[in-house]
Amino acid sequence: MQVQKHARIANIRKLSRYFLFLSIFAMAVVAIGGAAFPFIMMMAPSGDLTLVAYLAKAVTVNDGFYSLLQSGITTDLKVIASVVATLFCVLLEFVLIHINKLLTCFYEGEIFNRNAIFHARRAFNLNLILVAGGLVIEILAIILNYTQPGAGGSGDIGHFLGSVLDQLTWIGFFLLLLWSLEIGVDLNEEAELTI
């Protein structure tokens, strides 16, 4: 029996249809957010909050991004935040595009094929870049918090370690799913060659 012809394919197709709608909605939200963020930053009140001071305060769990905006930020920080947020949204959009194409493969009943694996692997790798970038920014924020004590931040290494553990757990989970898809492709190809 071919792995591709398993009886649960119909259930996967049905569920994939709902996730396809959700992924299209998420892509639209990310695209609108990425396009609107630079305008939001340019309309933010100007002040004396610099990049170093912002990063030192950013590791504080209770201080949100928008509460720091209210105190006023420098033009340099506005530009840097706009560029970083736009880059983040572009990478996230590519992740969502590959997830959408993977779900399209699932919806068409082609679960264990090379095209599905390509999109799953590409989404995983791009997501890995996003996670690594976020963790590097958090490490930089903690370092700046301790090297710039006058910035007013209160770094939380426990929060950072919890975030690392959370991200590693999800990365491990998605890596197992990716490997399972790859094994399924191999089994499917072997089944097709079997007479």
PDB file of C-alpha atoms in Angstrom:
ATOM      1  CA  MET A   1       0.000   0.000   0.000  1.00  0.00           C
ATOM      2  CA  GLN A   2       1.322   3.450  -0.847  1.00  0.00           C
ATOM      3  CA  VAL A   3       1.872   5.751   2.065  1.00  0.00           C
ATOM      4  CA  GLN A   4       0.296   8.565  -0.005  1.00  0.00           C
ATOM      5  CA  LYS A   5      -3.007   6.632  -0.287  1.00  0.00           C
ATOM      6  CA  HIS A   6      -3.608   6.197   3.445  1.00  0.00           C
ATOM      7  CA  ALA A   7      -7.210   6.621   4.626  1.00  0.00           C
ATOM      8  CA  ARG A   8      -6.452   9.608   6.856  1.00  0.00           C
ATOM      9  CA  ILE A   9      -5.417  11.741   3.890  1.00  0.00           C
ATOM     10  CA  ALA A  10      -9.031  12.968   3.634  1.00  0.00           C
ATOM     11  CA  ASN A  11      -8.908  14.201   7.234  1.00  0.00           C
ATOM     12  CA  ILE A  12      -5.588  15.952   6.613  1.00  0.00           C
ATOM     13  CA  ARG A  13      -7.010  17.603   3.507  1.00  0.00           C
ATOM     14  CA  LYS A  14     -10.068  18.851   5.392  1.00  0.00           C
ATOM     15  CA  LEU A  15      -8.022  20.270   8.271  1.00  0.00           C
ATOM     16  CA  SER A  16      -5.499  21.808   5.874  1.00  0.00           C
ATOM     17  CA  ARG A  17      -8.261  23.793   4.210  1.00  0.00           C
ATOM     18  CA  TYR A  18      -9.017  25.588   7.490  1.00  0.00           C
ATOM     19  CA  PHE A  19      -5.341  26.243   8.151  1.00  0.00           C
ATOM     20  CA  LEU A  20      -4.976  27.608   4.610  1.00  0.00           C
ATOM     21  CA  PHE A  21      -7.539  30.312   5.386  1.00  0.00           C
ATOM     22  CA  LEU A  22      -5.787  31.045   8.666  1.00  0.00           C
ATOM     23  CA  SER A  23      -2.380  31.306   6.986  1.00  0.00           C
ATOM     24  CA  ILE A  24      -3.749  33.708   4.351  1.00  0.00           C
ATOM     25  CA  PHE A  25      -5.215  35.867   7.125  1.00  0.00           C
ATOM     26  CA  ALA A  26      -1.883  35.800   9.003  1.00  0.00           C
ATOM     27  CA  MET A  27       0.012  36.779   5.826  1.00  0.00           C
ATOM     28  CA  ALA A  28      -2.327  39.753   5.343  1.00  0.00           C
ATOM     29  CA  VAL A  29      -1.935  40.879   8.965  1.00  0.00           C
ATOM     30  CA  VAL A  30       1.877  40.640   8.811  1.00  0.00           C
ATOM     31  CA  ALA A  31       1.977  42.512   5.486  1.00  0.00           C
ATOM     32  CA  ILE A  32      -0.253  45.308   6.803  1.00  0.00           C
ATOM     33  CA  GLY A  33       1.688  45.482  10.069  1.00  0.00           C
ATOM     34  CA  GLY A  34       5.034  45.577   8.281  1.00  0.00           C
ATOM     35  CA  ALA A  35       3.847  48.361   6.001  1.00  0.00           C
ATOM     36  CA  ALA A  36       2.245  50.376   8.816  1.00  0.00           C
ATOM     37  CA  PHE A  37       5.047  50.104  11.376  1.00  0.00           C
ATOM     38  CA  PRO A  38       7.408  52.688   9.800  1.00  0.00           C
ATOM     39  CA  PHE A  39       4.523  55.191   9.702  1.00  0.00           C
ATOM     40  CA  ILE A  40       3.701  54.485  13.347  1.00  0.00           C
ATOM     41  CA  MET A  41       7.346  55.028  14.253  1.00  0.00           C
ATOM     42  CA  MET A  42       7.566  58.319  12.373  1.00  0.00           C
ATOM     43  CA  MET A  43       4.434  59.599  14.139  1.00  0.00           C
ATOM     44  CA  ALA A  44       5.796  58.625  17.579  1.00  0.00           C
ATOM     45  CA  PRO A  45       6.725  61.542  19.813  1.00  0.00           C
ATOM     46  CA  SER A  46      10.329  62.656  19.608  1.00  0.00           C
ATOM     47  CA  GLY A  47      12.424  62.537  22.729  1.00  0.00           C
ATOM     48  CA  ASP A  48      15.771  61.506  24.106  1.00  0.00           C
ATOM     49  CA  LEU A  49      15.363  57.723  24.388  1.00  0.00           C
ATOM     50  CA  THR A  50      18.345  56.288  22.490  1.00  0.00           C
ATOM     51  CA  LEU A  51      18.906  52.808  21.105  1.00  0.00           C
ATOM     52  CA  VAL A  52      21.170  51.794  24.000  1.00  0.00           C
ATOM     53  CA  ALA A  53      18.688  53.045  26.592  1.00  0.00           C
ATOM     54  CA  TYR A  54      15.805  51.340  24.803  1.00  0.00           C
ATOM     55  CA  LEU A  55      17.605  47.991  24.617  1.00  0.00           C
ATOM     56  CA  ALA A  56      18.602  48.259  28.280  1.00  0.00           C
ATOM     57  CA  LYS A  57      14.946  48.820  29.209  1.00  0.00           C
ATOM     58  CA  ALA A  58      13.582  46.306  26.698  1.00  0.00           C
ATOM     59  CA  VAL A  59      14.613  43.285  28.782  1.00  0.00           C
ATOM     60  CA  THR A  60      12.334  44.409  31.595  1.00  0.00           C
ATOM     61  CA  VAL A  61       9.351  42.124  31.405  1.00  0.00           C
ATOM     62  CA  ASN A  62       6.742  44.770  32.362  1.00  0.00           C
ATOM     63  CA  ASP A  63       7.968  47.506  30.016  1.00  0.00           C
ATOM     64  CA  GLY A  64       6.306  47.168  26.646  1.00  0.00           C
ATOM     65  CA  PHE A  65       7.461  48.717  23.393  1.00  0.00           C
ATOM     66  CA  TYR A  66       4.563  51.149  23.194  1.00  0.00           C
ATOM     67  CA  SER A  67       4.986  52.403  26.771  1.00  0.00           C
ATOM     68  CA  LEU A  68       8.574  53.303  25.869  1.00  0.00           C
ATOM     69  CA  LEU A  69       7.329  55.108  22.753  1.00  0.00           C
ATOM     70  CA  GLN A  70       5.230  57.457  24.866  1.00  0.00           C
ATOM     71  CA  SER A  71       8.320  58.873  26.560  1.00  0.00           C
ATOM     72  CA  GLY A  72       9.694  59.951  23.174  1.00  0.00           C
ATOM     73  CA  ILE A  73      12.468  58.433  21.086  1.00  0.00           C
ATOM     74  CA  THR A  74      15.299  59.769  18.961  1.00  0.00           C
ATOM     75  CA  THR A  75      15.177  59.836  15.172  1.00  0.00           C
ATOM     76  CA  ASP A  76      17.990  57.273  15.011  1.00  0.00           C
ATOM     77  CA  LEU A  77      15.953  54.829  17.063  1.00  0.00           C
ATOM     78  CA  LYS A  78      12.902  55.447  14.883  1.00  0.00           C
ATOM     79  CA  VAL A  79      14.874  54.580  11.737  1.00  0.00           C
ATOM     80  CA  ILE A  80      16.594  51.529  13.258  1.00  0.00           C
ATOM     81  CA  ALA A  81      13.330  50.215  14.731  1.00  0.00           C
ATOM     82  CA  SER A  82      11.571  50.690  11.378  1.00  0.00           C
ATOM     83  CA  VAL A  83      14.291  48.827   9.482  1.00  0.00           C
ATOM     84  CA  VAL A  84      14.457  45.966  12.011  1.00  0.00           C
ATOM     85  CA  ALA A  85      10.669  45.620  12.183  1.00  0.00           C
ATOM     86  CA  THR A  86      10.350  45.687   8.396  1.00  0.00           C
ATOM     87  CA  LEU A  87      13.068  43.040   8.042  1.00  0.00           C
ATOM     88  CA  PHE A  88      11.354  40.926  10.698  1.00  0.00           C
ATOM     89  CA  CYS A  89       7.994  41.229   8.907  1.00  0.00           C
ATOM     90  CA  VAL A  90       9.548  40.345   5.531  1.00  0.00           C
ATOM     91  CA  LEU A  91      11.178  37.198   6.967  1.00  0.00           C
ATOM     92  CA  LEU A  92       7.970  36.280   8.784  1.00  0.00           C
ATOM     93  CA  GLU A  93       6.023  36.783   5.549  1.00  0.00           C
ATOM     94  CA  PHE A  94       8.353  34.349   3.765  1.00  0.00           C
ATOM     95  CA  VAL A  95       7.870  31.822   6.577  1.00  0.00           C
ATOM     96  CA  LEU A  96       4.101  32.160   6.221  1.00  0.00           C
ATOM     97  CA  ILE A  97       4.301  31.845   2.418  1.00  0.00           C
ATOM     98  CA  HIS A  98       6.185  28.553   2.738  1.00  0.00           C
ATOM     99  CA  ILE A  99       3.752  27.317   5.390  1.00  0.00           C
ATOM    100  CA  ASN A 100       0.896  28.259   3.060  1.00  0.00           C
ATOM    101  CA  LYS A 101       2.487  26.299   0.198  1.00  0.00           C
ATOM    102  CA  LEU A 102       3.071  23.348   2.520  1.00  0.00           C
ATOM    103  CA  LEU A 103      -0.597  23.438   3.543  1.00  0.00           C
ATOM    104  CA  THR A 104      -1.532  23.638  -0.141  1.00  0.00           C
ATOM    105  CA  CYS A 105       0.409  20.412  -0.714  1.00  0.00           C
ATOM    106  CA  PHE A 106      -1.458  18.840   2.203  1.00  0.00           C
ATOM    107  CA  TYR A 107      -4.799  20.088   0.895  1.00  0.00           C
ATOM    108  CA  GLU A 108      -4.075  18.525  -2.508  1.00  0.00           C
ATOM    109  CA  GLY A 109      -3.341  15.210  -0.762  1.00  0.00           C
ATOM    110  CA  GLU A 110       0.375  15.337  -1.547  1.00  0.00           C
ATOM    111  CA  ILE A 111       1.732  15.024   1.957  1.00  0.00           C
ATOM    112  CA  PHE A 112       4.852  12.977   1.403  1.00  0.00           C
ATOM    113  CA  ASN A 113       6.516  14.553  -1.602  1.00  0.00           C
ATOM    114  CA  ARG A 114       9.668  16.571  -2.275  1.00  0.00           C
ATOM    115  CA  ASN A 115       7.745  19.813  -2.809  1.00  0.00           C
ATOM    116  CA  ALA A 116       6.171  19.599   0.662  1.00  0.00           C
ATOM    117  CA  ILE A 117       9.559  18.834   2.199  1.00  0.00           C
ATOM    118  CA  PHE A 118      11.127  21.817   0.398  1.00  0.00           C
ATOM    119  CA  HIS A 119       8.545  24.225   1.813  1.00  0.00           C
ATOM    120  CA  ALA A 120       8.687  22.692   5.298  1.00  0.00           C
ATOM    121  CA  ARG A 121      12.478  22.885   5.371  1.00  0.00           C
ATOM    122  CA  ARG A 122      12.518  26.452   4.036  1.00  0.00           C
ATOM    123  CA  ALA A 123       9.941  27.605   6.614  1.00  0.00           C
ATOM    124  CA  PHE A 124      11.926  25.901   9.382  1.00  0.00           C
ATOM    125  CA  ASN A 125      15.225  27.502   8.325  1.00  0.00           C
ATOM    126  CA  LEU A 126      13.725  30.990   8.014  1.00  0.00           C
ATOM    127  CA  ASN A 127      12.036  30.600  11.384  1.00  0.00           C
ATOM    128  CA  LEU A 128      15.384  29.548  12.840  1.00  0.00           C
ATOM    129  CA  ILE A 129      16.875  32.828  11.578  1.00  0.00           C
ATOM    130  CA  LEU A 130      14.048  34.780  13.224  1.00  0.00           C
ATOM    131  CA  VAL A 131      14.501  32.971  16.534  1.00  0.00           C
ATOM    132  CA  ALA A 132      18.284  33.410  16.483  1.00  0.00           C
ATOM    133  CA  GLY A 133      17.897  37.119  15.672  1.00  0.00           C
ATOM    134  CA  GLY A 134      15.446  37.603  18.525  1.00  0.00           C
ATOM    135  CA  LEU A 135      17.729  35.820  20.986  1.00  0.00           C
ATOM    136  CA  VAL A 136      20.746  37.868  19.863  1.00  0.00           C
ATOM    137  CA  ILE A 137      18.770  41.073  20.446  1.00  0.00           C
ATOM    138  CA  GLU A 138      17.770  39.837  23.910  1.00  0.00           C
ATOM    139  CA  ILE A 139      21.399  38.971  24.760  1.00  0.00           C
ATOM    140  CA  LEU A 140      22.498  42.398  23.530  1.00  0.00           C
ATOM    141  CA  ALA A 141      19.792  44.011  25.652  1.00  0.00           C
ATOM    142  CA  ILE A 142      20.941  42.133  28.775  1.00  0.00           C
ATOM    143  CA  ILE A 143      24.581  43.062  28.140  1.00  0.00           C
ATOM    144  CA  LEU A 144      23.655  46.713  27.624  1.00  0.00           C
ATOM    145  CA  ASN A 145      21.528  46.631  30.740  1.00  0.00           C
ATOM    146  CA  TYR A 146      24.514  45.616  32.864  1.00  0.00           C
ATOM    147  CA  THR A 147      27.091  47.786  31.085  1.00  0.00           C
ATOM    148  CA  GLN A 148      24.822  50.875  31.051  1.00  0.00           C
ATOM    149  CA  PRO A 149      23.300  50.905  34.543  1.00  0.00           C
ATOM    150  CA  GLY A 150      22.272  54.550  34.157  1.00  0.00           C
ATOM    151  CA  ALA A 151      19.862  53.607  31.360  1.00  0.00           C
ATOM    152  CA  GLY A 152      17.268  52.577  33.930  1.00  0.00           C
ATOM    153  CA  GLY A 153      16.704  48.995  32.839  1.00  0.00           C
ATOM    154  CA  SER A 154      16.413  45.991  35.088  1.00  0.00           C
ATOM    155  CA  GLY A 155      17.590  42.980  33.112  1.00  0.00           C
ATOM    156  CA  ASP A 156      15.983  39.669  33.753  1.00  0.00           C
ATOM    157  CA  ILE A 157      18.264  36.746  32.890  1.00  0.00           C
ATOM    158  CA  GLY A 158      15.659  34.289  34.180  1.00  0.00           C
ATOM    159  CA  HIS A 159      13.161  35.585  31.619  1.00  0.00           C
ATOM    160  CA  PHE A 160      15.805  35.222  28.895  1.00  0.00           C
ATOM    161  CA  LEU A 161      16.659  31.639  29.910  1.00  0.00           C
ATOM    162  CA  GLY A 162      12.961  30.777  29.955  1.00  0.00           C
ATOM    163  CA  SER A 163      12.627  32.249  26.469  1.00  0.00           C
ATOM    164  CA  VAL A 164      15.605  30.196  25.263  1.00  0.00           C
ATOM    165  CA  LEU A 165      14.122  27.004  26.719  1.00  0.00           C
ATOM    166  CA  ASP A 166      10.757  27.774  25.122  1.00  0.00           C
ATOM    167  CA  GLN A 167      12.307  28.436  21.702  1.00  0.00           C
ATOM    168  CA  LEU A 168      14.510  25.322  21.873  1.00  0.00           C
ATOM    169  CA  THR A 169      11.478  23.198  22.743  1.00  0.00           C
ATOM    170  CA  TRP A 170       9.528  24.491  19.724  1.00  0.00           C
ATOM    171  CA  ILE A 171      12.536  24.164  17.427  1.00  0.00           C
ATOM    172  CA  GLY A 172      13.017  20.564  18.562  1.00  0.00           C
ATOM    173  CA  PHE A 173       9.333  19.804  18.044  1.00  0.00           C
ATOM    174  CA  PHE A 174       9.291  21.254  14.512  1.00  0.00           C
ATOM    175  CA  LEU A 175      12.565  19.515  13.674  1.00  0.00           C
ATOM    176  CA  LEU A 176      10.995  16.185  14.643  1.00  0.00           C
ATOM    177  CA  LEU A 177       8.011  16.956  12.387  1.00  0.00           C
ATOM    178  CA  LEU A 178      10.347  17.855   9.524  1.00  0.00           C
ATOM    179  CA  TRP A 179      12.291  14.633   9.960  1.00  0.00           C
ATOM    180  CA  SER A 180       9.005  12.674  10.064  1.00  0.00           C
ATOM    181  CA  LEU A 181       7.965  14.216   6.742  1.00  0.00           C
ATOM    182  CA  GLU A 182      11.344  13.344   5.233  1.00  0.00           C
ATOM    183  CA  ILE A 183      11.036   9.730   6.427  1.00  0.00           C
ATOM    184  CA  GLY A 184       7.505   9.631   4.982  1.00  0.00           C
ATOM    185  CA  VAL A 185       8.844  10.818   1.607  1.00  0.00           C
ATOM    186  CA  ASP A 186      11.486   8.093   1.645  1.00  0.00           C
ATOM    187  CA  LEU A 187       8.908   5.434   2.548  1.00  0.00           C
ATOM    188  CA  ASN A 188       6.547   6.718  -0.136  1.00  0.00           C
ATOM    189  CA  GLU A 189       9.261   6.561  -2.800  1.00  0.00           C
ATOM    190  CA  GLU A 190      10.229   3.040  -1.697  1.00  0.00           C
ATOM    191  CA  ALA A 191       6.571   1.969  -1.819  1.00  0.00           C
ATOM    192  CA  GLU A 192       6.252   3.321  -5.395  1.00  0.00           C
ATOM    193  CA  LEU A 193       9.284   1.298  -6.466  1.00  0.00           C
ATOM    194  CA  THR A 194       7.927  -1.881  -4.905  1.00  0.00           C
ATOM    195  CA  ILE A 195       6.109  -4.113  -7.371  1.00  0.00           C
TER     196      ILE A 195
END
